[in-house]
mmCIF file of C-alpha atoms in Angstrom:
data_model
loop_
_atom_site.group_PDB
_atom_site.id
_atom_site.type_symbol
_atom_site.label_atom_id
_atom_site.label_comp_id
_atom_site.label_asym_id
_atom_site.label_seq_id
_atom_site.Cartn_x
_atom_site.Cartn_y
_atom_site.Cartn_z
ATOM 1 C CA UNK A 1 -1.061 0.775 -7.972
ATOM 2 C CA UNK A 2 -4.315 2.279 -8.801
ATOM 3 C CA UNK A 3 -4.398 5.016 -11.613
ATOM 4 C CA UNK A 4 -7.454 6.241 -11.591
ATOM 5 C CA UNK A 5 -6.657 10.023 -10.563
ATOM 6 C CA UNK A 6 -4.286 10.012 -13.445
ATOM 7 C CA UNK A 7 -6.941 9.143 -16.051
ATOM 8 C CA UNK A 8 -9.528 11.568 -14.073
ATOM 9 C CA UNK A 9 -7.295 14.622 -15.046
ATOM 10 C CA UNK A 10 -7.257 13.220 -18.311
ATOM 11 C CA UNK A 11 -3.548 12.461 -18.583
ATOM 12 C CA UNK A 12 -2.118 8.881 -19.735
ATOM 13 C CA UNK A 13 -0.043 6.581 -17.256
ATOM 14 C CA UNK A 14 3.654 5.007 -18.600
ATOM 15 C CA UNK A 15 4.569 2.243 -16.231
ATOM 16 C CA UNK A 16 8.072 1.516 -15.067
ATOM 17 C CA UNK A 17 8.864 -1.852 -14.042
ATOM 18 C CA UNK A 18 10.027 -2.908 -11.047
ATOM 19 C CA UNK A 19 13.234 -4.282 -9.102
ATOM 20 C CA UNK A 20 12.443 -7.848 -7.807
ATOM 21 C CA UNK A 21 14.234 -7.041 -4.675
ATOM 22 C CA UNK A 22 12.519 -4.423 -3.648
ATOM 23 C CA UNK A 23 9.380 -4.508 -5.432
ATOM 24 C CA UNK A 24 9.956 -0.503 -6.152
ATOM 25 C CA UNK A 25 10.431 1.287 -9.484
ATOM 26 C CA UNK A 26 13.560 0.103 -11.187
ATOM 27 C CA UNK A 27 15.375 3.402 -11.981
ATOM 28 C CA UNK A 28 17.511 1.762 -14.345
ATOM 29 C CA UNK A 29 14.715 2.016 -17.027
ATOM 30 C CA UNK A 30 13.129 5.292 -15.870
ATOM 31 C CA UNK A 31 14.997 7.757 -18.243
ATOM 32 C CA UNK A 32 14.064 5.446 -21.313
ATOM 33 C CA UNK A 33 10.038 6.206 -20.271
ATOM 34 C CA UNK A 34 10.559 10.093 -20.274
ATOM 35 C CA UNK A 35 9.447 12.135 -23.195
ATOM 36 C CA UNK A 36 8.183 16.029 -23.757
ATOM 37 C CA UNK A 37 5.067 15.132 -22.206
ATOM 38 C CA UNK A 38 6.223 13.644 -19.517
ATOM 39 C CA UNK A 39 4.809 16.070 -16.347
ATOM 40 C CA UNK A 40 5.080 13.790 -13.481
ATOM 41 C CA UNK A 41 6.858 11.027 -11.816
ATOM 42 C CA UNK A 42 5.317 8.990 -9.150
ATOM 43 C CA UNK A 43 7.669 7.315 -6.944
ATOM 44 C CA UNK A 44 5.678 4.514 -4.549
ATOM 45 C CA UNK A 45 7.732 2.899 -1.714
ATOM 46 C CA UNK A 46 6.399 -0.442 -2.677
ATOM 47 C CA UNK A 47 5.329 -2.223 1.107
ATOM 48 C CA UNK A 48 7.136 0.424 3.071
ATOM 49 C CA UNK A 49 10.587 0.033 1.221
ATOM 50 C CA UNK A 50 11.936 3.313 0.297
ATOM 51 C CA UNK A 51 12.463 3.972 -3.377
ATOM 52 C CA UNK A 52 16.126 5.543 -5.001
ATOM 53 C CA UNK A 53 15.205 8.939 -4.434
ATOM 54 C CA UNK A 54 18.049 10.595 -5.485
ATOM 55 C CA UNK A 55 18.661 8.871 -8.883
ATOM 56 C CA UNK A 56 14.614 9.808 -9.420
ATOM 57 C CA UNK A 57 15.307 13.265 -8.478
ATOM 58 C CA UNK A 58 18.431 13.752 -10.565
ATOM 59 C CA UNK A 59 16.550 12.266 -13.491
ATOM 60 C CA UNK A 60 13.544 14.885 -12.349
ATOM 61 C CA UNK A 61 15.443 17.651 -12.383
ATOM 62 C CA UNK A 62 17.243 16.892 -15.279
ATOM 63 C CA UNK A 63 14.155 16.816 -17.611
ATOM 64 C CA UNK A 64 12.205 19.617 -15.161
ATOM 65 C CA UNK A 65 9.433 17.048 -14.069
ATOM 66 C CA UNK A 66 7.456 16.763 -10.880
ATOM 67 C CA UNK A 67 7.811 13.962 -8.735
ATOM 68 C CA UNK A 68 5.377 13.189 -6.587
ATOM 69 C CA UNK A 69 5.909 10.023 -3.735
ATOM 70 C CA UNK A 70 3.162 7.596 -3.021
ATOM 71 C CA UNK A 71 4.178 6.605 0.266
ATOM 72 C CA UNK A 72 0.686 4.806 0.926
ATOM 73 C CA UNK A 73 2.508 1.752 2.575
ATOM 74 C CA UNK A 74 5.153 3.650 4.367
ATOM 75 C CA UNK A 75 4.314 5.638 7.041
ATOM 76 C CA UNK A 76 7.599 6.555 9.148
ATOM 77 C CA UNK A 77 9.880 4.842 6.491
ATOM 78 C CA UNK A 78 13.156 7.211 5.703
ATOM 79 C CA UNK A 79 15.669 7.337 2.761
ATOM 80 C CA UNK A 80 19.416 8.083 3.567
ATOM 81 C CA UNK A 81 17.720 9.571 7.320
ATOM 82 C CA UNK A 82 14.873 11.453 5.703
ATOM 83 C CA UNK A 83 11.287 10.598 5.841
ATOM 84 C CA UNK A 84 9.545 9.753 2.679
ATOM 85 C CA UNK A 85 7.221 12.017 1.261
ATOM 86 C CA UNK A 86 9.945 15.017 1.717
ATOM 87 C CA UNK A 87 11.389 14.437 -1.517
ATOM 88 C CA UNK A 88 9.203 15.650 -4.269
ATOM 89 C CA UNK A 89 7.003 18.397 -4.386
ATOM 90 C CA UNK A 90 3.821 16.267 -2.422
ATOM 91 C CA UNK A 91 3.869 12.934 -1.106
ATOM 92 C CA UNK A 92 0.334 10.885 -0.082
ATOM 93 C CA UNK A 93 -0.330 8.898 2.546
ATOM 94 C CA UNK A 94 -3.358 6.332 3.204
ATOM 95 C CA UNK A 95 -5.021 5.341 6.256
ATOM 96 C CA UNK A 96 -6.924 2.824 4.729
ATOM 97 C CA UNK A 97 -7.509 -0.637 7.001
ATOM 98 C CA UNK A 98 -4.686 -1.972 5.681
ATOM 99 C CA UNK A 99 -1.719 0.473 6.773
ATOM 100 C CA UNK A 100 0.536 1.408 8.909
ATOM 101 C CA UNK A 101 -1.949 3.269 10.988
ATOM 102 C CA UNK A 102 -5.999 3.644 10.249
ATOM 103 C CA UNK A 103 -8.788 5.057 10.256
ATOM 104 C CA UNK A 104 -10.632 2.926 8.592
ATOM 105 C CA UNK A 105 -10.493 4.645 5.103
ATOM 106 C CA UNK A 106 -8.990 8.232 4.155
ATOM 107 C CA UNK A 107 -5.765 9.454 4.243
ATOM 108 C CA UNK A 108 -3.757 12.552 4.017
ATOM 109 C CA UNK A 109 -0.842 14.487 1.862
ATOM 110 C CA UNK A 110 1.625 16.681 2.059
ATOM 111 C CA UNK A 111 3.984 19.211 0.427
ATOM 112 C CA UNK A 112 6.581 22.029 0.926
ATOM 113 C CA UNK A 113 5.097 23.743 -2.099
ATOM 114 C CA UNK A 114 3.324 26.678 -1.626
ATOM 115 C CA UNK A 115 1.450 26.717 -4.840
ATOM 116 C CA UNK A 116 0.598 23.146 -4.578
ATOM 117 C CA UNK A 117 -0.593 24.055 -1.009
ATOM 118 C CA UNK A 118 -3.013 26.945 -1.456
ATOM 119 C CA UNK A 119 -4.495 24.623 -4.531
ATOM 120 C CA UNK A 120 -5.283 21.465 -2.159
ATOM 121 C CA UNK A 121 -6.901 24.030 0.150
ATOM 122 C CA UNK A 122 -9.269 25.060 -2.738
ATOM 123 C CA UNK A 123 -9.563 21.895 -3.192
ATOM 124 C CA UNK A 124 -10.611 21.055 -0.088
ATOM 125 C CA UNK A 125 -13.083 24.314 0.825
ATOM 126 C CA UNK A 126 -14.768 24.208 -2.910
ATOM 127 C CA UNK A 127 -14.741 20.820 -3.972
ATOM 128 C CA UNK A 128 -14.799 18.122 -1.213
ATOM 129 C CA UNK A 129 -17.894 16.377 -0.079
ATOM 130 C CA UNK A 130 -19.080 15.104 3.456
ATOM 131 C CA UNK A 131 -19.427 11.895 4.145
ATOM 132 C CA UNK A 132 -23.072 10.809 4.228
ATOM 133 C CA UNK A 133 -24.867 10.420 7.782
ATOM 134 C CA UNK A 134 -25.424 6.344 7.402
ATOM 135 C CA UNK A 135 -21.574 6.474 6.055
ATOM 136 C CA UNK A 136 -20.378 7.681 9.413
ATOM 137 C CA UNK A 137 -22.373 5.470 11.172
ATOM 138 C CA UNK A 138 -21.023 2.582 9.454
ATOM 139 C CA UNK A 139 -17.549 3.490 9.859
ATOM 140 C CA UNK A 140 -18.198 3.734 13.232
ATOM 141 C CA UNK A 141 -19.040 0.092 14.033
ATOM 142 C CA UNK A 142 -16.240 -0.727 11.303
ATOM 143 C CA UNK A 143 -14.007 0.362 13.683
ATOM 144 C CA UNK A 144 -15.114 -0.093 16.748
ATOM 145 C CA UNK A 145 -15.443 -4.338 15.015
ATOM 146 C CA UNK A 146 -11.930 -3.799 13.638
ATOM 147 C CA UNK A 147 -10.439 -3.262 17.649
ATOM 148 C CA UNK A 148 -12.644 -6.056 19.609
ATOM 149 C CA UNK A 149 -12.298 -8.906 16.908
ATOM 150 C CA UNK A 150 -9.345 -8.345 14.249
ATOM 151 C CA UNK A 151 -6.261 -10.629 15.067
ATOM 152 C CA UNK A 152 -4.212 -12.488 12.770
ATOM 153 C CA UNK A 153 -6.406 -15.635 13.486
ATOM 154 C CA UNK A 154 -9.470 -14.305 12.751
ATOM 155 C CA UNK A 155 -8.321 -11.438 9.764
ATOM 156 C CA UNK A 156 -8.489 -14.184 6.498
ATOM 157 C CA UNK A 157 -12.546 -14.695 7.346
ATOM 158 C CA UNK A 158 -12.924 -11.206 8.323
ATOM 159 C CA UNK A 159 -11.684 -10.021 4.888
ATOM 160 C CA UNK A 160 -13.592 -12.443 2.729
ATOM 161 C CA UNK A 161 -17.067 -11.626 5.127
ATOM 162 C CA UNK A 162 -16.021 -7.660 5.067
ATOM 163 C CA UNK A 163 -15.100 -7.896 0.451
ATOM 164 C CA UNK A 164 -18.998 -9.536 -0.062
ATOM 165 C CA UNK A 165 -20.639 -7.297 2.398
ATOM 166 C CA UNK A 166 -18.495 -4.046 0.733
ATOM 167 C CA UNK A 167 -20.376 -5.416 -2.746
ATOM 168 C CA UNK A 168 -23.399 -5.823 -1.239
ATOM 169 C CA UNK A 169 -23.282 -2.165 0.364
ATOM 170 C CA UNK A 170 -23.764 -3.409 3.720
ATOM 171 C CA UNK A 171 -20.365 -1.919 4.950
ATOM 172 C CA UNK A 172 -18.177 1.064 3.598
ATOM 173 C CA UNK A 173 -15.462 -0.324 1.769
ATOM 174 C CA UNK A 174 -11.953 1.521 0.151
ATOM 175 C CA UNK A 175 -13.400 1.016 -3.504
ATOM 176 C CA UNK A 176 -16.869 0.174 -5.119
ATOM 177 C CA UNK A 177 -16.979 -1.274 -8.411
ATOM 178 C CA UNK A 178 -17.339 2.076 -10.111
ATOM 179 C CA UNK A 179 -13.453 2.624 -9.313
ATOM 180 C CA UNK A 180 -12.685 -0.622 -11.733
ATOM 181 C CA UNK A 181 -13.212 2.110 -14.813
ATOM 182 C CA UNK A 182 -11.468 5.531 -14.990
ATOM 183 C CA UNK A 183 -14.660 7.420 -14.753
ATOM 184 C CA UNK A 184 -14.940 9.570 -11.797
ATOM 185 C CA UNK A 185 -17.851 9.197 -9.243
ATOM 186 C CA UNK A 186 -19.434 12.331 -8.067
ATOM 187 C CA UNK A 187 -18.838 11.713 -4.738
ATOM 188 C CA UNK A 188 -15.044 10.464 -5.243
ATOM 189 C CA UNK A 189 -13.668 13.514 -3.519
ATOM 190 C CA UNK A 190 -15.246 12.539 0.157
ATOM 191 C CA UNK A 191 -13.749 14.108 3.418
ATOM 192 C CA UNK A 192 -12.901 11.990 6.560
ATOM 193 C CA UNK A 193 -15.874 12.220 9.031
ATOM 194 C CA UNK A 194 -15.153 13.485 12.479
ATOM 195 C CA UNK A 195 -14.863 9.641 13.941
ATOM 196 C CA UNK A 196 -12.040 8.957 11.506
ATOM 197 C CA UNK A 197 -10.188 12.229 12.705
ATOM 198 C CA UNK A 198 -9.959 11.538 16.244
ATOM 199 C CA UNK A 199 -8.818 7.281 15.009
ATOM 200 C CA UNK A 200 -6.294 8.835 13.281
ATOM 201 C CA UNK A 201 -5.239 11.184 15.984
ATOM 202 C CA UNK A 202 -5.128 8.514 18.268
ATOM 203 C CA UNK A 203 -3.166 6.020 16.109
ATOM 204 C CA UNK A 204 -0.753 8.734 15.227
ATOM 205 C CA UNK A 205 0.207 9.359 19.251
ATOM 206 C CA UNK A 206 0.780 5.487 18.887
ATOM 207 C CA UNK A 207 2.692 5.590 15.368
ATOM 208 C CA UNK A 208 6.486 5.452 17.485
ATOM 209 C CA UNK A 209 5.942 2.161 19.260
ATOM 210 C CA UNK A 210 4.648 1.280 16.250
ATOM 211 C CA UNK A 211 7.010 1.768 14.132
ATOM 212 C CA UNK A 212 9.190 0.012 16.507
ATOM 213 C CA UNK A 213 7.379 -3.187 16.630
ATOM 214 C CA UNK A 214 6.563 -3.054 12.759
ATOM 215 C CA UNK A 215 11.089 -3.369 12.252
ATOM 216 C CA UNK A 216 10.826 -5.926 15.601
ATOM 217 C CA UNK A 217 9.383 -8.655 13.730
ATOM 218 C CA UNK A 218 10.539 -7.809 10.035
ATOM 219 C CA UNK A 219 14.004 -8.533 11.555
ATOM 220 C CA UNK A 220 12.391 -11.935 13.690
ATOM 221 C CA UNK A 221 10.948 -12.775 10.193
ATOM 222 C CA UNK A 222 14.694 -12.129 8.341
ATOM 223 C CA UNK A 223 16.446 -14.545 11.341
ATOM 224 C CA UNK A 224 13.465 -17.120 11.119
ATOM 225 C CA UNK A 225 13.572 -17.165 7.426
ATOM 226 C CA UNK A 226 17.226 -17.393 6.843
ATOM 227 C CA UNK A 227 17.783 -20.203 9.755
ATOM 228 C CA UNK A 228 14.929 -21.907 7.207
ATOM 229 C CA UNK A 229 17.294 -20.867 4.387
ATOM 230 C CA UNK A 230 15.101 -18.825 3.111
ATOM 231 C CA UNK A 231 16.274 -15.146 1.496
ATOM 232 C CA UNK A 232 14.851 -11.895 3.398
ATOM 233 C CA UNK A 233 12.149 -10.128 1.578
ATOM 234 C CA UNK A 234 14.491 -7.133 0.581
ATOM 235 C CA UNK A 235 18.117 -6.353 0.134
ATOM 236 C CA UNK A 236 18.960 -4.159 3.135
ATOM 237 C CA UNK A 237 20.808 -1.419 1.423
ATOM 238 C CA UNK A 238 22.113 1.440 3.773
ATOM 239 C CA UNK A 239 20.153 4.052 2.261
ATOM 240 C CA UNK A 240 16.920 2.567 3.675
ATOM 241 C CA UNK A 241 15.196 2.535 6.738
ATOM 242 C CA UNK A 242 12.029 0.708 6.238
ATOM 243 C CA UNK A 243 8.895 0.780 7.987
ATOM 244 C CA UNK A 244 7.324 -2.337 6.367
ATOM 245 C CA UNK A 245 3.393 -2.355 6.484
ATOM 246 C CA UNK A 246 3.397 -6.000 5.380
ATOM 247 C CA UNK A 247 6.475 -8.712 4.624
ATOM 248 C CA UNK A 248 6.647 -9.865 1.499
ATOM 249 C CA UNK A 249 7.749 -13.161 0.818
ATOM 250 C CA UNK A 250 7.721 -15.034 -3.179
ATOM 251 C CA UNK A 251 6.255 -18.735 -3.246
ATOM 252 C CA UNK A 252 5.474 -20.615 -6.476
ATOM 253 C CA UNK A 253 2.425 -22.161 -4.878
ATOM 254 C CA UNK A 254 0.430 -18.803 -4.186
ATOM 255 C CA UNK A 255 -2.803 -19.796 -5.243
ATOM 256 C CA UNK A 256 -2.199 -23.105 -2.831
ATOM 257 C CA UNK A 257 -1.358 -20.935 0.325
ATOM 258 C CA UNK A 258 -4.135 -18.541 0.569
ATOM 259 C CA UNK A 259 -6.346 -21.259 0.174
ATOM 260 C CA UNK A 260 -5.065 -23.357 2.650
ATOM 261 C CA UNK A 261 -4.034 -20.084 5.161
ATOM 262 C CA UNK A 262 -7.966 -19.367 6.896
ATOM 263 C CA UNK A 263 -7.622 -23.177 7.799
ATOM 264 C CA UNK A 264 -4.028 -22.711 9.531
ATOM 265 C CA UNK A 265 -5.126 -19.977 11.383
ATOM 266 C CA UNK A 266 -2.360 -17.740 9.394
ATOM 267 C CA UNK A 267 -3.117 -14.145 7.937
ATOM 268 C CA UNK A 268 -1.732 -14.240 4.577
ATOM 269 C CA UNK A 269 -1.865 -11.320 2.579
ATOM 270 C CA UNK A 270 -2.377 -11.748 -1.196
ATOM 271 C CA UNK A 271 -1.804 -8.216 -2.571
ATOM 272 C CA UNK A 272 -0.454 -6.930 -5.348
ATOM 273 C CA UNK A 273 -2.321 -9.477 -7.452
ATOM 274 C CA UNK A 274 -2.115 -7.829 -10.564
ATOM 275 C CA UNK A 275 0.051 -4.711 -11.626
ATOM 276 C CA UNK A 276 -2.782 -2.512 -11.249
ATOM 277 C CA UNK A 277 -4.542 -3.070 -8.107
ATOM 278 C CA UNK A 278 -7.464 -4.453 -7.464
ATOM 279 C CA UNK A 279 -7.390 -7.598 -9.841
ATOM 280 C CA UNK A 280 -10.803 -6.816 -11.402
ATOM 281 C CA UNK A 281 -9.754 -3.320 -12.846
ATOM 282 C CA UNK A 282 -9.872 -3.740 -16.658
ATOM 283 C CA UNK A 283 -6.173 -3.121 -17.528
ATOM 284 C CA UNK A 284 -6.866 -2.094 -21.225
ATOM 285 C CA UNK A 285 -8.884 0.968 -19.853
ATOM 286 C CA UNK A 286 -5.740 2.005 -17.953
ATOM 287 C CA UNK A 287 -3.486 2.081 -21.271
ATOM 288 C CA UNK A 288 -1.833 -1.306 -19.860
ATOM 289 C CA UNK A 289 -0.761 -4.120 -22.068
ATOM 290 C CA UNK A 290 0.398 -7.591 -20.668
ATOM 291 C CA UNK A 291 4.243 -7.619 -21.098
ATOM 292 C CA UNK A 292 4.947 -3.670 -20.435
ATOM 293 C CA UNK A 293 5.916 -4.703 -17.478
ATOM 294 C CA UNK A 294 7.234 -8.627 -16.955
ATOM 295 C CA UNK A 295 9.082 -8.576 -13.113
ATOM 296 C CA UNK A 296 5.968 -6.525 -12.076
ATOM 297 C CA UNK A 297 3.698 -9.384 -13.187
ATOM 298 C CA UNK A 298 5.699 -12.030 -11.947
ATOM 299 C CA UNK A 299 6.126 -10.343 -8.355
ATOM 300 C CA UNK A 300 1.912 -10.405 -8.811
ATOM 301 C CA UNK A 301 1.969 -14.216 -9.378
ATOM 302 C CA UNK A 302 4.368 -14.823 -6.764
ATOM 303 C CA UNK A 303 4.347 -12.828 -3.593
ATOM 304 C CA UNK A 304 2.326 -13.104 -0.586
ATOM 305 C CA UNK A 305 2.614 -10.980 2.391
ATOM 306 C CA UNK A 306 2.322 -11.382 6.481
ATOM 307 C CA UNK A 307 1.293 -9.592 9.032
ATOM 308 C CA UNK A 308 3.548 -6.842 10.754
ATOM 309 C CA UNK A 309 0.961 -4.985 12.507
ATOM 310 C CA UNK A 310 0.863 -4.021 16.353
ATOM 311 C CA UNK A 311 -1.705 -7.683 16.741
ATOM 312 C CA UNK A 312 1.149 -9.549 15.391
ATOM 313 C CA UNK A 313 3.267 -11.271 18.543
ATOM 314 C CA UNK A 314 6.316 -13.159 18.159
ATOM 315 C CA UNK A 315 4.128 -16.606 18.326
ATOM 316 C CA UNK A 316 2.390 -14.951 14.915
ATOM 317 C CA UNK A 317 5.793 -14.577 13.422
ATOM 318 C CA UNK A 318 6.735 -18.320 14.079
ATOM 319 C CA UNK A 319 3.570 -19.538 13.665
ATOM 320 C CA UNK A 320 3.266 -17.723 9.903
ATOM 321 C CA UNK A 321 7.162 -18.564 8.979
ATOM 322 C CA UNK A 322 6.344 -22.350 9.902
ATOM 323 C CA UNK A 323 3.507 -21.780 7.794
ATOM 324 C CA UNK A 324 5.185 -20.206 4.751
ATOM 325 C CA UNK A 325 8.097 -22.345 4.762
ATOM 326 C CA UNK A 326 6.108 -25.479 3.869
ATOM 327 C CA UNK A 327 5.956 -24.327 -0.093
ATOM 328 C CA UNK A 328 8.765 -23.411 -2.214
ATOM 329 C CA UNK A 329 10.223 -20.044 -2.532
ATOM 330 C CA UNK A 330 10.644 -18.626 -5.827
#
């Protein structure tokens, strides 16, 4: 995950490792990471898969902490036949390229708070900035690129071109190099341009047969995997009902397969890479120590992720499976 509003309010992040299943907070060791100054709890539904909300609330409660879901990667995803993001007192959403749903960056929250409500609309009248004329304009042929020529055969070249042209500021990217230290840009609170709005509106009147064809091939990938003998990517406990934004899968030859994945015409996602996304943020600056968090940093070394999105047919599925298959699962 990516701390950096944490340090920007000047508070200090405690990490909580994860399950391996599910790739979410294990709640197991949650209680042992709570002290007086604990203020906050945030719960992320790791790829779309809902965390234990009620044994984090119960602990919340308990101790009188806020809990707070990052539910980033899980747009539509519910827990025991609510959505996430109606547990704690706000949840966040991104509409980043990468989601469930985009507009190209951005993204929205949420709450039943009052309090926290009126404050986000200060927020938003006193403090926000607009993006910049040349910004908009950039976005715009981002997106109107990302619809005529992004499909899972193309999508491994067209991230590598888009990450060097984001450095070289020829494009508008979802982090610059200043966000790889927790000191806060000026312009770091930046609204969504009018061109992102009506994406967004137009992806949300989309977001049902979405949703449905986002749990359509998570279950082909489950039956294409297991007749391989391969495990699915999560337990399916009851309590969940996922809406995946990617499909993870662990193989011990990671490095191997996103090397060799542009060439098989495969989109292979390589995210999380490290335990504090991106891989080039300085992890001491962060108050993280290799070994806080072991099954976190493993999952990093291990899992890949494919595509789930509305391009991806059932040929993608078979074709990526067939693909993944060929190295060892870990």
């Amino acid at each position: 995950m990516n701390v950096n509003p944490i340090k920007y309010v000047g508070a200090r992040p405690v990490y909580v490792d994860i399950e391996p299943d599910t790739f979410n907070m294990n709640v197991n060791l949650l209680k042992e990471k709570i002290t007086n100054k604990t203020k906050v709890i945030i719960a992320q539904h790791t790829y779309g898969y809902p965390c234990e909300m009620d044994t984090i609330i119960k602990i919340a409660q308990g101790s009188g902490i806020c809990v707070i879901e990052d539910c980033c990667l899980a747009l539509g995803s519910k827990y025991k036949g609510s959505m996430v993001g109606t547990f704690g007192r706000a949840g966040y959403f991104s509409s980043q390229w990468n989601k469930p749903y985009t507009t190209g960056l951005g993204g929205m929250v949420i709450t039943s708070d009052r309090e926290i409500a009126e404050r986000i609309e200060s927020l938003t009248a006193n403090e926000m900035c607009p993006p910049s004329g040349r910004e908009v304009f950039m976005l715009r042929m981002q997106l109107m690129i990302y619809r005529l020529f992004i499909y899972p055969r193309t999508t491994a070249l067209a991230q590598s071109l888009f990450r060097y042209l984001t450095k070289k500021g020829a494009v508008v990217g979802s982090s610059s190099t200043s966000e790889f230290e927790p000191v806060k840009a000026d312009d770091f609170f930046k609204a969504m341009s009018s061109v992102q709005a009506h994406a967004g509106i137009r992806q949300l009147d989309k977001i049902g047969k979405n949703i449905v064809h986002r749990r359509k091939m998570a279950q082909l990938y489950d039956e294409l995997l297991a007749a391989k003998g391969w495990k699915p990517s999560n337990d399916r406990r009851d309590s969940a009902e996922p809406v995946m934004v990617r499909y993870p899968v662990r193989i011990a030859e990671k490095g191997e397969a996103l090397a060799q994945a542009a060439k098989a015409g495969v989109e292979l996602g390589s995210w999380f890479e490290c335990p504090l996304h991106p891989i080039e943020t300085s992890l001491a600056s962060y108050d993280y120590e290799p070994g806080m968090c072991p099954e976190a940093e493993k999952a990093a070394r291990e899992v890949v992720n494919l595509p789930l999105h509305p391009r991806a047919s059932v040929k993608t599925v078979e074709r990526s499976v067939d693909f993944i298959t060929g190295f060892t699962q870990s």
